[in-house]
mmCIF file of C-alpha atoms in Angstrom:
data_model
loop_
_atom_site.group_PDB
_atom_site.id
_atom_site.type_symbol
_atom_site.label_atom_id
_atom_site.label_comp_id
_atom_site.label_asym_id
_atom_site.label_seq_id
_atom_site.Cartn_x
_atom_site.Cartn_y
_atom_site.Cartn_z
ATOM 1 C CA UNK A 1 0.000 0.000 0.000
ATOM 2 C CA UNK A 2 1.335 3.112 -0.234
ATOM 3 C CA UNK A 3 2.236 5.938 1.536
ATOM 4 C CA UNK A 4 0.070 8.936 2.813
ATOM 5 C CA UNK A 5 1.076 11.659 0.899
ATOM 6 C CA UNK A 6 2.278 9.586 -2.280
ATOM 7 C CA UNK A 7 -0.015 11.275 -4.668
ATOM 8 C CA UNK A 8 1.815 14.559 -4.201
ATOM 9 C CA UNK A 9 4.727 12.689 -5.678
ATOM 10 C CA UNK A 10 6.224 14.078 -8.974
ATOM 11 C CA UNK A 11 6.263 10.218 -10.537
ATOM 12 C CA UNK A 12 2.401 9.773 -10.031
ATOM 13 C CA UNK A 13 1.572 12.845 -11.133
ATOM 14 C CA UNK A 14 3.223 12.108 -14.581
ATOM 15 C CA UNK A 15 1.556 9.065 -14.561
ATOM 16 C CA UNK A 16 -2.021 10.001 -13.806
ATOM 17 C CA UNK A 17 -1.261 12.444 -16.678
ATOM 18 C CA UNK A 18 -0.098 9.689 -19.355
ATOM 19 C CA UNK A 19 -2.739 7.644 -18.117
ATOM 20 C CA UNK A 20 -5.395 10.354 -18.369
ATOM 21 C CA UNK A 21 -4.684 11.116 -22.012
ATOM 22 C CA UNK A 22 -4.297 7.229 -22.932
ATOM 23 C CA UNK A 23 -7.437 6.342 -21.558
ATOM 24 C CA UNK A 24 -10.572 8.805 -20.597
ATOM 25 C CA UNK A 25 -9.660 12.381 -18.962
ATOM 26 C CA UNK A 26 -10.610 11.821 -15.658
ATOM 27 C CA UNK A 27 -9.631 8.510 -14.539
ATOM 28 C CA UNK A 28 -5.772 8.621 -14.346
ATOM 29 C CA UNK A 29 -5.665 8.917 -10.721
ATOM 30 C CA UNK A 30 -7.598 5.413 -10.288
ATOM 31 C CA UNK A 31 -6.210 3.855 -12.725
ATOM 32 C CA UNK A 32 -2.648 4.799 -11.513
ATOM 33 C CA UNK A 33 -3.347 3.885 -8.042
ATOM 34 C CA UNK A 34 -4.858 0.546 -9.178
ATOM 35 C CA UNK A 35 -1.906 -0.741 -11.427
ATOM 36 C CA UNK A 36 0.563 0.182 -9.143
ATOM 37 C CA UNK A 37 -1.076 -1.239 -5.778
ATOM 38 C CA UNK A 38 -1.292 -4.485 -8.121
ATOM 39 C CA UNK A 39 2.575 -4.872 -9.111
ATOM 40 C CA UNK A 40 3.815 -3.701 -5.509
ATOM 41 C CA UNK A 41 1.217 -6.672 -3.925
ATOM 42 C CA UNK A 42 2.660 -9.110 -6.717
ATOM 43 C CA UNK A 43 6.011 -8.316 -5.103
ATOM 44 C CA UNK A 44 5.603 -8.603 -1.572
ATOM 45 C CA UNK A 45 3.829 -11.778 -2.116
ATOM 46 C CA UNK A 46 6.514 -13.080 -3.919
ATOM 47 C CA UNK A 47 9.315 -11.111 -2.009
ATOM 48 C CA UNK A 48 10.999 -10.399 -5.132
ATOM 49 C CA UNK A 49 11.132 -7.160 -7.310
ATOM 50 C CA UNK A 50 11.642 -8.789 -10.884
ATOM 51 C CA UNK A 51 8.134 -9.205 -12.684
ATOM 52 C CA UNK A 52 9.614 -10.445 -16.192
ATOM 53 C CA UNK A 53 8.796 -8.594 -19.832
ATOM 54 C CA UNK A 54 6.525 -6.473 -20.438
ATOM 55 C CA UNK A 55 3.485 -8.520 -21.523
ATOM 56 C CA UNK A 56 3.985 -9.833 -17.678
ATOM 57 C CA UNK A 57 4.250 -6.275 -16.507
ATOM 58 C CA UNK A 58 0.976 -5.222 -17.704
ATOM 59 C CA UNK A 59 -0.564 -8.640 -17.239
ATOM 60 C CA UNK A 60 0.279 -8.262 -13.069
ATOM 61 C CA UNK A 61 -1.134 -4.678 -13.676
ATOM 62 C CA UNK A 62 -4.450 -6.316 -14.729
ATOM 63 C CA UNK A 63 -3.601 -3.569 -17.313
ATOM 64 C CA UNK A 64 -6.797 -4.090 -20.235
ATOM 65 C CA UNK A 65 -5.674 -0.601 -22.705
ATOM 66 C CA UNK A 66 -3.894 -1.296 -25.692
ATOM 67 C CA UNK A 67 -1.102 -3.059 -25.436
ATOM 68 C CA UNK A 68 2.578 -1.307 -24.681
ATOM 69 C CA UNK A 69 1.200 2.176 -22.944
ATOM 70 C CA UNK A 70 1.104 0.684 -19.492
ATOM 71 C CA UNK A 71 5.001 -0.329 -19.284
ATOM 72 C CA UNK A 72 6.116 2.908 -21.151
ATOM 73 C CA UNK A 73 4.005 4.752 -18.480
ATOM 74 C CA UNK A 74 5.667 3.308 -15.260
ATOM 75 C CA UNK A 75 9.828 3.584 -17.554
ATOM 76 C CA UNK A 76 8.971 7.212 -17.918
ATOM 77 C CA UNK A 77 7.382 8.276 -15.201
ATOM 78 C CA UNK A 78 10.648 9.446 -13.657
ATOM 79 C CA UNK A 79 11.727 11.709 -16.695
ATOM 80 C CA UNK A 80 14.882 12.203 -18.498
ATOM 81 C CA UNK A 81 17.966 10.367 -16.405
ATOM 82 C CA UNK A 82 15.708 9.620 -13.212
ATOM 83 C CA UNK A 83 13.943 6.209 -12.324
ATOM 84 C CA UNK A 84 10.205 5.155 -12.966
ATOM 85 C CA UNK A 85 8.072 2.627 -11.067
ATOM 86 C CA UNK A 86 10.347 -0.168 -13.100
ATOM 87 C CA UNK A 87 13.496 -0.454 -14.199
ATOM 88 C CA UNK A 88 14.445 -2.006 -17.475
ATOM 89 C CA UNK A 89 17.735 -4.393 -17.306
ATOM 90 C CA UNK A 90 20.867 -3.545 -18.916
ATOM 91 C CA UNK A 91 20.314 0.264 -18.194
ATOM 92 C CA UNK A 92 22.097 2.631 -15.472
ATOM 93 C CA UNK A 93 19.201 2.001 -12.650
ATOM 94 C CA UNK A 94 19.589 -2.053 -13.529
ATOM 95 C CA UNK A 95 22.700 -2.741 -15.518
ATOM 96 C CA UNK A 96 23.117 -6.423 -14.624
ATOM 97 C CA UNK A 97 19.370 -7.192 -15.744
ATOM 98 C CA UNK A 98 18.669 -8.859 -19.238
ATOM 99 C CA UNK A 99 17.237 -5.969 -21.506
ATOM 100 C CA UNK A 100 13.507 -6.366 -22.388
ATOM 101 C CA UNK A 101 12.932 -7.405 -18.822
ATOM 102 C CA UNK A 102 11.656 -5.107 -16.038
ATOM 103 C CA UNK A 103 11.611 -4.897 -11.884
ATOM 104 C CA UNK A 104 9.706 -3.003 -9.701
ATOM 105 C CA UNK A 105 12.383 0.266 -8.292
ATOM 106 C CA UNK A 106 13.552 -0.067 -5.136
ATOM 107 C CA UNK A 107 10.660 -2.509 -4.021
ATOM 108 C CA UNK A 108 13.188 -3.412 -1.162
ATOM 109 C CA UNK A 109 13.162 -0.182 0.336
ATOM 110 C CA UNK A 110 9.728 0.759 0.247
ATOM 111 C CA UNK A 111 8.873 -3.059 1.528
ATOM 112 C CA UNK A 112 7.116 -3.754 4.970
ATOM 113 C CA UNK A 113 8.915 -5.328 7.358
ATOM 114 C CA UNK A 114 7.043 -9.063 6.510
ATOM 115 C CA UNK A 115 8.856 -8.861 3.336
ATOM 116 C CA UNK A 116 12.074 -7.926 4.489
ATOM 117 C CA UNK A 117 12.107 -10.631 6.409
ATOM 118 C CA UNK A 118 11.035 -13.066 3.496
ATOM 119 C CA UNK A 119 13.924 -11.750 1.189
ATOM 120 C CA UNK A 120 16.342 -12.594 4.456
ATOM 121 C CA UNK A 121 14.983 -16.275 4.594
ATOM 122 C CA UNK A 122 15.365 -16.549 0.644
ATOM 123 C CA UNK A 123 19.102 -15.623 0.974
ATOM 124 C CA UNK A 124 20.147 -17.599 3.872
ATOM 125 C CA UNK A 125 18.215 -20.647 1.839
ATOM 126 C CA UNK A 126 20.455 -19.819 -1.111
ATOM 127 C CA UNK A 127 23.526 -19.219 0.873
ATOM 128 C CA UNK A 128 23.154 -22.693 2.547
ATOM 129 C CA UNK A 129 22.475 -24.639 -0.598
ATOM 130 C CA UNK A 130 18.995 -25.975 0.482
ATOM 131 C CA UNK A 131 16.963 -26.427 -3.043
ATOM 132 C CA UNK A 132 13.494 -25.959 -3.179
ATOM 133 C CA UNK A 133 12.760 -29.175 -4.120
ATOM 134 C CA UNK A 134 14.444 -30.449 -0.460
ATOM 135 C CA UNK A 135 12.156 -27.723 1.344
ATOM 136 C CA UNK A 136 8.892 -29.185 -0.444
ATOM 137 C CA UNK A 137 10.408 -32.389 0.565
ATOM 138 C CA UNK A 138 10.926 -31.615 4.093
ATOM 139 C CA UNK A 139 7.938 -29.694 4.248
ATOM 140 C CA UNK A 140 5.749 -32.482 2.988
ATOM 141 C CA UNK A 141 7.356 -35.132 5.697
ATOM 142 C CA UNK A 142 6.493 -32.854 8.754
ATOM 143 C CA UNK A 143 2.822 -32.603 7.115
ATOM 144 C CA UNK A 144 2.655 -36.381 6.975
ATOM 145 C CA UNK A 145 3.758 -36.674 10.235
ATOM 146 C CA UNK A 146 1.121 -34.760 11.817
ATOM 147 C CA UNK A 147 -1.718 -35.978 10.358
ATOM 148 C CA UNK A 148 -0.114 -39.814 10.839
ATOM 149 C CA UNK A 149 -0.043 -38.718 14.717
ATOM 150 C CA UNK A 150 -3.270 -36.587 14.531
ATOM 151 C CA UNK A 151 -4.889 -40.142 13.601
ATOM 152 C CA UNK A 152 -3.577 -41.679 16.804
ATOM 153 C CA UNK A 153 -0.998 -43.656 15.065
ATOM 154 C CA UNK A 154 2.902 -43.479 15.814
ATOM 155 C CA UNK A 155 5.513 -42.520 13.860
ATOM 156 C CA UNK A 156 7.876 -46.144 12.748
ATOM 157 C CA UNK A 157 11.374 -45.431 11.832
ATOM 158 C CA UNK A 158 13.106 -49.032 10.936
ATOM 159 C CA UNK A 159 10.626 -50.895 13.466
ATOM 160 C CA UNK A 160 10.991 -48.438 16.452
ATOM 161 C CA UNK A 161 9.477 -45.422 17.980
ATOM 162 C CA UNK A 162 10.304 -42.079 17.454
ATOM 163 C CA UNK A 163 11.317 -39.538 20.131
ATOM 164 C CA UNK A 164 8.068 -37.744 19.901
ATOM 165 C CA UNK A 165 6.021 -40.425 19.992
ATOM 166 C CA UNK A 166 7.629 -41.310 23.261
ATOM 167 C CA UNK A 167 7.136 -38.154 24.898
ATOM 168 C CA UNK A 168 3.093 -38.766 23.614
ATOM 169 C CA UNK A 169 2.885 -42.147 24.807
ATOM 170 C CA UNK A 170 5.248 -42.151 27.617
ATOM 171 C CA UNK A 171 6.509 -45.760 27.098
ATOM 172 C CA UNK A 172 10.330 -46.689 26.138
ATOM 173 C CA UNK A 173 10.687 -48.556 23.042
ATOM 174 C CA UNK A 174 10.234 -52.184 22.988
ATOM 175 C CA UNK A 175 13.559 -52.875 22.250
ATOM 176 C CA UNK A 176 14.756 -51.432 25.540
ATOM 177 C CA UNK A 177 11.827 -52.400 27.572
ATOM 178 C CA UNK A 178 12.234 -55.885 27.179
ATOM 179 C CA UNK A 179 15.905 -56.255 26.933
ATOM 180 C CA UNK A 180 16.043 -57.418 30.255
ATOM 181 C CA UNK A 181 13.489 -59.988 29.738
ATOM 182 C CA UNK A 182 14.955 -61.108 26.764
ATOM 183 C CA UNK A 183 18.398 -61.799 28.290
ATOM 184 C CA UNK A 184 16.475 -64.061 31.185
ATOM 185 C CA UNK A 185 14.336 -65.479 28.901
ATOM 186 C CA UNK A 186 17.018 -66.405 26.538
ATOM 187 C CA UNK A 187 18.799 -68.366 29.784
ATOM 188 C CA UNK A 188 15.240 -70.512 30.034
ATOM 189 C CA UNK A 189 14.188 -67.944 33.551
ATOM 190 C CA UNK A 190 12.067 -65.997 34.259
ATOM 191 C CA UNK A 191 12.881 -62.848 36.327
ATOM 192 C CA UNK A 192 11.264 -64.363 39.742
ATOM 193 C CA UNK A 193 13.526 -67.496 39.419
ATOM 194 C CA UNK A 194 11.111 -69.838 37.942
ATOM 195 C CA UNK A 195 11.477 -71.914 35.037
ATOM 196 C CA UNK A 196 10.246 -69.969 31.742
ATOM 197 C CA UNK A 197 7.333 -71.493 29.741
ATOM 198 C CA UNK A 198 7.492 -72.572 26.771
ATOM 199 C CA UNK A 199 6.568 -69.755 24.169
ATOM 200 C CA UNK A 200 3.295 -69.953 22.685
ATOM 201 C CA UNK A 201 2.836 -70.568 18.482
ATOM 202 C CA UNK A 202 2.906 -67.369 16.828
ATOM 203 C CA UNK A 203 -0.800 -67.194 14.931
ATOM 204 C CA UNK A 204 -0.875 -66.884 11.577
ATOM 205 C CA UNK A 205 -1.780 -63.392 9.805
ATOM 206 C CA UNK A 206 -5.113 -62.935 9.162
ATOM 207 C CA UNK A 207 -5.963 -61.986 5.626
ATOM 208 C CA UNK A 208 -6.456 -58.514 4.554
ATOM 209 C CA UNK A 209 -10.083 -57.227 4.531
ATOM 210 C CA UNK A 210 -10.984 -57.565 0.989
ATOM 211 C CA UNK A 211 -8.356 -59.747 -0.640
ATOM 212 C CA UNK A 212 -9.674 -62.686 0.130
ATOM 213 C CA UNK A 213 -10.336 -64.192 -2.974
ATOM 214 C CA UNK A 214 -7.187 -63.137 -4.310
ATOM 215 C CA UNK A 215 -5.455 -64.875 -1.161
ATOM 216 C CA UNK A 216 -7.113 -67.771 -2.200
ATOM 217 C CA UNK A 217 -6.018 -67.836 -5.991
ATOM 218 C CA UNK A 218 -2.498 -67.186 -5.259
ATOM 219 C CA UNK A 219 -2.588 -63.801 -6.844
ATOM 220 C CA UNK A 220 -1.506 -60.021 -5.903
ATOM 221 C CA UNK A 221 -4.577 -58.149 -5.039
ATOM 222 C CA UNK A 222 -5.045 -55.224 -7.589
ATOM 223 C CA UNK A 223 -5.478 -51.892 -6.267
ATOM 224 C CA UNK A 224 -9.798 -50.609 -6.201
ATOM 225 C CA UNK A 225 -8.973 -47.365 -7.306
ATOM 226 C CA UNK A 226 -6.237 -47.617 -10.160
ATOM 227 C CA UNK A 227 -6.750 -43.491 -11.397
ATOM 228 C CA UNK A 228 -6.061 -42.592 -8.080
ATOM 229 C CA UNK A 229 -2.651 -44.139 -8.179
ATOM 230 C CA UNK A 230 -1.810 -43.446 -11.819
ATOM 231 C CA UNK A 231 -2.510 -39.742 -11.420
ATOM 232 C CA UNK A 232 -0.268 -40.068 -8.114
ATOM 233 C CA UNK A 233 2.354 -41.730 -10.577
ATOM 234 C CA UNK A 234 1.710 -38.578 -13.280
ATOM 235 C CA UNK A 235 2.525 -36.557 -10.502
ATOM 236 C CA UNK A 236 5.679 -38.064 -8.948
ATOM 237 C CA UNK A 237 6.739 -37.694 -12.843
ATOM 238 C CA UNK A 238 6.946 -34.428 -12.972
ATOM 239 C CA UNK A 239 8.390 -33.917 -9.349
ATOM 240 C CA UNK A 240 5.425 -33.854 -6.686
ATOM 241 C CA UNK A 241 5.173 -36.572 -4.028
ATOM 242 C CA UNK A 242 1.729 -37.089 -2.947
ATOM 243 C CA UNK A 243 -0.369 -39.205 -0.754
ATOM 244 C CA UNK A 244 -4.172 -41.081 -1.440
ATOM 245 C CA UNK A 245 -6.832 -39.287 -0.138
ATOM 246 C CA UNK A 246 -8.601 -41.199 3.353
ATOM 247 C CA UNK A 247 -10.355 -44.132 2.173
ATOM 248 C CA UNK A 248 -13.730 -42.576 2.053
ATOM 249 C CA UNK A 249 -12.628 -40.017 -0.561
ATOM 250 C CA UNK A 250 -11.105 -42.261 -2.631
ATOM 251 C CA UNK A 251 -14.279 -43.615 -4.421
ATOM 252 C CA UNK A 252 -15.729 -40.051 -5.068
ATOM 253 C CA UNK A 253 -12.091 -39.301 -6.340
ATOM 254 C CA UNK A 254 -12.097 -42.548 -8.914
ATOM 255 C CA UNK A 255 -15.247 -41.021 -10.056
ATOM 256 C CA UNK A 256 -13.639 -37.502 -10.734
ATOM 257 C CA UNK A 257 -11.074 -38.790 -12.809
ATOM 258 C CA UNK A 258 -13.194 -40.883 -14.986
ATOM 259 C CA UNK A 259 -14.234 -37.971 -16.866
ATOM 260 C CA UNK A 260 -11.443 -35.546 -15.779
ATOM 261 C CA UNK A 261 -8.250 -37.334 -15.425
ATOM 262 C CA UNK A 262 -6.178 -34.876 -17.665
ATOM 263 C CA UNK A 263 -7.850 -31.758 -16.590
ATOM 264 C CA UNK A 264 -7.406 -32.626 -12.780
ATOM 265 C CA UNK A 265 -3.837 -33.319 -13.166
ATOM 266 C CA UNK A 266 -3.570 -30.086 -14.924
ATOM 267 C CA UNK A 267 -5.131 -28.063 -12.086
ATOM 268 C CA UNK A 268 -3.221 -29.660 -9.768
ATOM 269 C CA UNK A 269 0.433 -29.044 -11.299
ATOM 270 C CA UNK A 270 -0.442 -25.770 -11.552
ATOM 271 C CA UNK A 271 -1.790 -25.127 -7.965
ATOM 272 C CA UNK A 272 1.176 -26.568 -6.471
ATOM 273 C CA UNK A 273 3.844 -24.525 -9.187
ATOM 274 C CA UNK A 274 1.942 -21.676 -7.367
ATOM 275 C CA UNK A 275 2.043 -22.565 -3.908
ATOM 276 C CA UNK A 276 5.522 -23.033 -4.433
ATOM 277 C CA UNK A 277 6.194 -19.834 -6.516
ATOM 278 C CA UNK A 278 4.162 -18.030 -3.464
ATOM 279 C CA UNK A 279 6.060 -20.547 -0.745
ATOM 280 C CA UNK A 280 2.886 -21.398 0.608
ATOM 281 C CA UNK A 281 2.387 -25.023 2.642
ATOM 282 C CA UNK A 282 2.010 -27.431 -0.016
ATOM 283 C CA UNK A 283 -0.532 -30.297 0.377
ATOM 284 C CA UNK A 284 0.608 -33.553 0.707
ATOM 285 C CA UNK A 285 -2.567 -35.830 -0.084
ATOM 286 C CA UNK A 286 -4.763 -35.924 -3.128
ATOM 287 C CA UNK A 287 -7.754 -35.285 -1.076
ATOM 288 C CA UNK A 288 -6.969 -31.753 -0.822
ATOM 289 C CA UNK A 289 -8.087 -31.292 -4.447
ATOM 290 C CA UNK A 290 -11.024 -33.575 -4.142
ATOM 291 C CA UNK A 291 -13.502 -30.604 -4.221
ATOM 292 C CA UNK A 292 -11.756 -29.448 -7.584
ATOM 293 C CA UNK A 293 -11.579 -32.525 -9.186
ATOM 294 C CA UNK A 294 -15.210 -33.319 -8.954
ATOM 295 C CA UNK A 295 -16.060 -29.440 -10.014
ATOM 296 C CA UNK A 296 -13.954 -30.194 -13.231
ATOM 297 C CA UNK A 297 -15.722 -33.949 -13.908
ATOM 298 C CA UNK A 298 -18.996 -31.493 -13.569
ATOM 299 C CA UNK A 299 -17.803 -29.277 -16.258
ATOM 300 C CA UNK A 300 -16.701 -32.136 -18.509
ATOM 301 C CA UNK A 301 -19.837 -33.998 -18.313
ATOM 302 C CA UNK A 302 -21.577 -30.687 -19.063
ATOM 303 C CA UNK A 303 -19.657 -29.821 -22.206
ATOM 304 C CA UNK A 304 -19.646 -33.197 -23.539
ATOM 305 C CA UNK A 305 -24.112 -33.279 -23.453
ATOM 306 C CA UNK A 306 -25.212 -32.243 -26.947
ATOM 307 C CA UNK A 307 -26.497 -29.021 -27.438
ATOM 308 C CA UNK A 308 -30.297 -28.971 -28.527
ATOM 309 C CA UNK A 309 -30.791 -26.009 -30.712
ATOM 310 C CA UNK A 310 -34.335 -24.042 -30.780
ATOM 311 C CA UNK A 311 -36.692 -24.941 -33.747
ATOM 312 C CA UNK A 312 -36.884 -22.134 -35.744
ATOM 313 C CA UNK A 313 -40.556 -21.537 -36.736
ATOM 314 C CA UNK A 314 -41.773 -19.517 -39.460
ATOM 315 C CA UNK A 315 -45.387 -17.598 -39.205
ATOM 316 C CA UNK A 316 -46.887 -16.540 -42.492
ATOM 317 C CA UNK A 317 -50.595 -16.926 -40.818
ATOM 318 C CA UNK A 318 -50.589 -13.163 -41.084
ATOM 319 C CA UNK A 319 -51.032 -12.755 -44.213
ATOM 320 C CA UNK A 320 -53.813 -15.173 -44.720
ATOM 321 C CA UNK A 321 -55.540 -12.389 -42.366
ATOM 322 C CA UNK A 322 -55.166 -9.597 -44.892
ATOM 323 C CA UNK A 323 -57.885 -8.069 -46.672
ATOM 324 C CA UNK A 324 -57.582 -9.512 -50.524
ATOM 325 C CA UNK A 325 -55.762 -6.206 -51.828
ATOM 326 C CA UNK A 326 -53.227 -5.707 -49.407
ATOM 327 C CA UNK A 327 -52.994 -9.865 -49.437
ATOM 328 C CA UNK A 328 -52.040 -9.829 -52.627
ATOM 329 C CA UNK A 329 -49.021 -7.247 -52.104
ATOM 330 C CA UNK A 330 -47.564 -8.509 -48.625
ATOM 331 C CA UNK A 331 -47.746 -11.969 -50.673
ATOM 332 C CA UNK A 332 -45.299 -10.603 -53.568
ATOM 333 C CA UNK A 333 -43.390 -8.583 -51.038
ATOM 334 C CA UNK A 334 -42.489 -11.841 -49.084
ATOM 335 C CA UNK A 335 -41.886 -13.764 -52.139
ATOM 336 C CA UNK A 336 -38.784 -10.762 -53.194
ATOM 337 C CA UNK A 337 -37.761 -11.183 -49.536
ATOM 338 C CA UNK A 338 -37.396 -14.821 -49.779
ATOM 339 C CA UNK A 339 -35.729 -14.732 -52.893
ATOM 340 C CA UNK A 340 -32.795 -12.302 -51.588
ATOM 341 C CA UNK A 341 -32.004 -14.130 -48.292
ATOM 342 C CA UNK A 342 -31.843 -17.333 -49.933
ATOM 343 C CA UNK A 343 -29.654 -16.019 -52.821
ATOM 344 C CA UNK A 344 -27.249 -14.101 -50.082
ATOM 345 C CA UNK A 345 -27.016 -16.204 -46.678
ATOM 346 C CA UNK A 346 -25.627 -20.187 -46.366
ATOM 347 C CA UNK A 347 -28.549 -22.643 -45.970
ATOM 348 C CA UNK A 348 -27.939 -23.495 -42.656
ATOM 349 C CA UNK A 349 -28.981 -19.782 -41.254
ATOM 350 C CA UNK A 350 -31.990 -19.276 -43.930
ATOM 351 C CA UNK A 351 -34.561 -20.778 -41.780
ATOM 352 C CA UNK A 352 -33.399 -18.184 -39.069
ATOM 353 C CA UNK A 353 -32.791 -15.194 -40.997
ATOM 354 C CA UNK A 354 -36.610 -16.240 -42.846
ATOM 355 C CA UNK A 355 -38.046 -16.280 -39.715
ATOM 356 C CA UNK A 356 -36.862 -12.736 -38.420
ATOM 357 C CA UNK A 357 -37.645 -11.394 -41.860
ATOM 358 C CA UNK A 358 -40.847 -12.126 -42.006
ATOM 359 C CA UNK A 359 -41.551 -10.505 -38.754
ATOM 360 C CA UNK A 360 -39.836 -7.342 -39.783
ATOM 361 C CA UNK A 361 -41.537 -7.293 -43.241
ATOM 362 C CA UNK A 362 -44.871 -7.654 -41.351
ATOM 363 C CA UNK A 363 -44.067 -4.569 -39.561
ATOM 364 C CA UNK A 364 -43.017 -2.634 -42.291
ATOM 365 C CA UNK A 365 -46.580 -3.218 -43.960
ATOM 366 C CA UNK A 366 -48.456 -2.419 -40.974
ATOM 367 C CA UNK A 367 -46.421 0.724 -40.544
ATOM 368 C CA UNK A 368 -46.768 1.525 -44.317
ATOM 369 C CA UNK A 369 -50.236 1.240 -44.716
ATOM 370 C CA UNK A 370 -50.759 3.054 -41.430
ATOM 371 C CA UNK A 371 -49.113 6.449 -43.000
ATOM 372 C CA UNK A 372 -51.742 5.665 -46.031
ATOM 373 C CA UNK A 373 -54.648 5.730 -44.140
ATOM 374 C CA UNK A 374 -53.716 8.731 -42.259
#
């Protein structure tokens, strides 16, 4: 936002004025307000001052005037030898930048303190070598985490207990719980000096809900839901390690991706490009999008329904309603006015353009011999 007093600036003046003769006298002062709220928000969301060329200048801008005045405005608004709203690389106010590419001037400066303080985390994650793709990595395994031990279920890490879930559970691991008992045990005693018994069969596995009938015929169970885990696989293709939604979702999901597989994948690639681009938390389960994906199977079943157009009729009954004179000349007038449409327009719009000529001839003859009669 900016700051009180900024419309007495020089720059915005010269601005509202270029603006104001591009557009409508009157309505620089919005419209100069308005683009340049929109690029400084763009930045401090992003915490970086470089927007790109200038079709993504005026695109941030939500700039809609003809195409080139918007990014000329902000260079020049400055003057001769003195710094716009941008700066264009491989000049004196940005000589490292790549000419043809912009960044907002001195966004750093002007920046709240929120901002500041993302730019600081973006260099120390730079100066320490972290990549983004560890970050989404790491940031994805604490998510996982917390919604394994928000379901009441522990963390496993090679068969034992993590610290956390110790502190939650207040319990040692097995493996040092029962070394003790293991050593005596091992010697054929038990800890109060009595012989140990012998150790009971271990049961065997039950089968897993569901499978059965593939237990039975010796075979691998296949998965119910095989879209779910191919768009999972489409994803982990291009970089993005995701979970199934809960196992109530996952049937509504299937159904999404019947008629949507392509166009949900899209979406989501391009939500989480985003959420990175904006380093916003980035879901780790496919339920997140569940909402979406059904929207877009909604939309896909819609545009694939045929479209049932209107019968076109055509009403001559009016002219069976004419006295015999006039009849006789609204008759020969239609008959020209059939003749020309079907000589100039394709024969799939004649029935149409018929139709709406015949009302307008109608009224043309009512009009006509209205005048007469006066």
């Amino acid at each position: 936002m900016a700051r009180p007093g900024f419309a007495l600036h020089r720059k915005f003046k010269k601005l509202v004025r270029t603006l104001d003769g591009s557009i409508q006298m009157g309505f620089g002062n919005i419209l100069a307000r308005g683009v340049l709220e929109a690029l400084w928000e763009g930045g401090y969301e992003a915490g970086n001052d470089y927007i790109g060329d200038q079709a993504d200048v005026e695109a941030r801008a939500c700039w809609a005037g003809k195409e080139g005045i918007l990014c000329a405005a902000l260079l020049d608004a400055g003057g001769a030898d003195h710094a716009g709203f941008i700066d264009e690389g491989g000049t004196p106010f940005w000589p490292e930048g790549k000419p043809g590419t912009y960044r907002i001037h001195d966004l750093y400066d002007h920046a709240p303190r929120y901002v500041k303080r993302r730019v600081q985390l973006e260099a120390e994650r730079e100066a320490s070598g972290s990549s983004v793709s560890a970050m989404r990595s790491a940031a994805g395994k604490k998510g996982a985490a917390r919604r394994w031990m928000a379901n009441g279920q522990p963390n496993i890490a090679n068969g034992q207990q993590t610290d956390s879930n110790r502190e939650a559970t207040g319990k040692q691991p097995d493996s040092k719980r029962m070394a003790g008992c293991h050593e005596n045990m091992a010697n054929g005693w038990q800890t109060d000096g009595t012989p140990a018994p012998a150790p009971a069969p271990a049961p065997a596995p039950a089968p897993a809900p569901g499978n059965s009938n593939a237990a039975a015929a010796g075979k691998p169970a296949a998965s119910p839901h095989p879209r779910n885990q191919a768009l999972l696989d489409a994803l982990a293709a291009r970089g993005w390690i995701l979970t199934l939604p809960a196992a109530e979702k996952r049937t509504a999901f299937e159904a999404a991706l019947v008629v949507a597989f392509e166009a949900t994948l899209a979406f989501i690639l391009a939500d989480l490009e985003e959420r990175a681009r904006q380093q916003q938390e980035i879901p780790g389960s496919l339920g997140f999008y569940l909402g979406d994906a059904s929207t877009l199977a909604k939309r896909s079943t819609a545009a694939e329904e045929p479209q049932v157009k209107p019968t076109v009729m055509l009403d001559l009954s009016w002219l069976d309603q004419l006295p015999e004179p006039r009849r006789a000349e609204a008759r020969a007038a239609w008959a020209a006015k059939a003749a020309d449409v079907e000589a100039s327009f394709d024969a799939s719009a004649v029935p149409r353009i018929l139709a709406s000529s015949a009302e307008a001839l109608r009224m043309d003859l009512a009009l006509k011999w209205a005048e007469v009669s006066a």
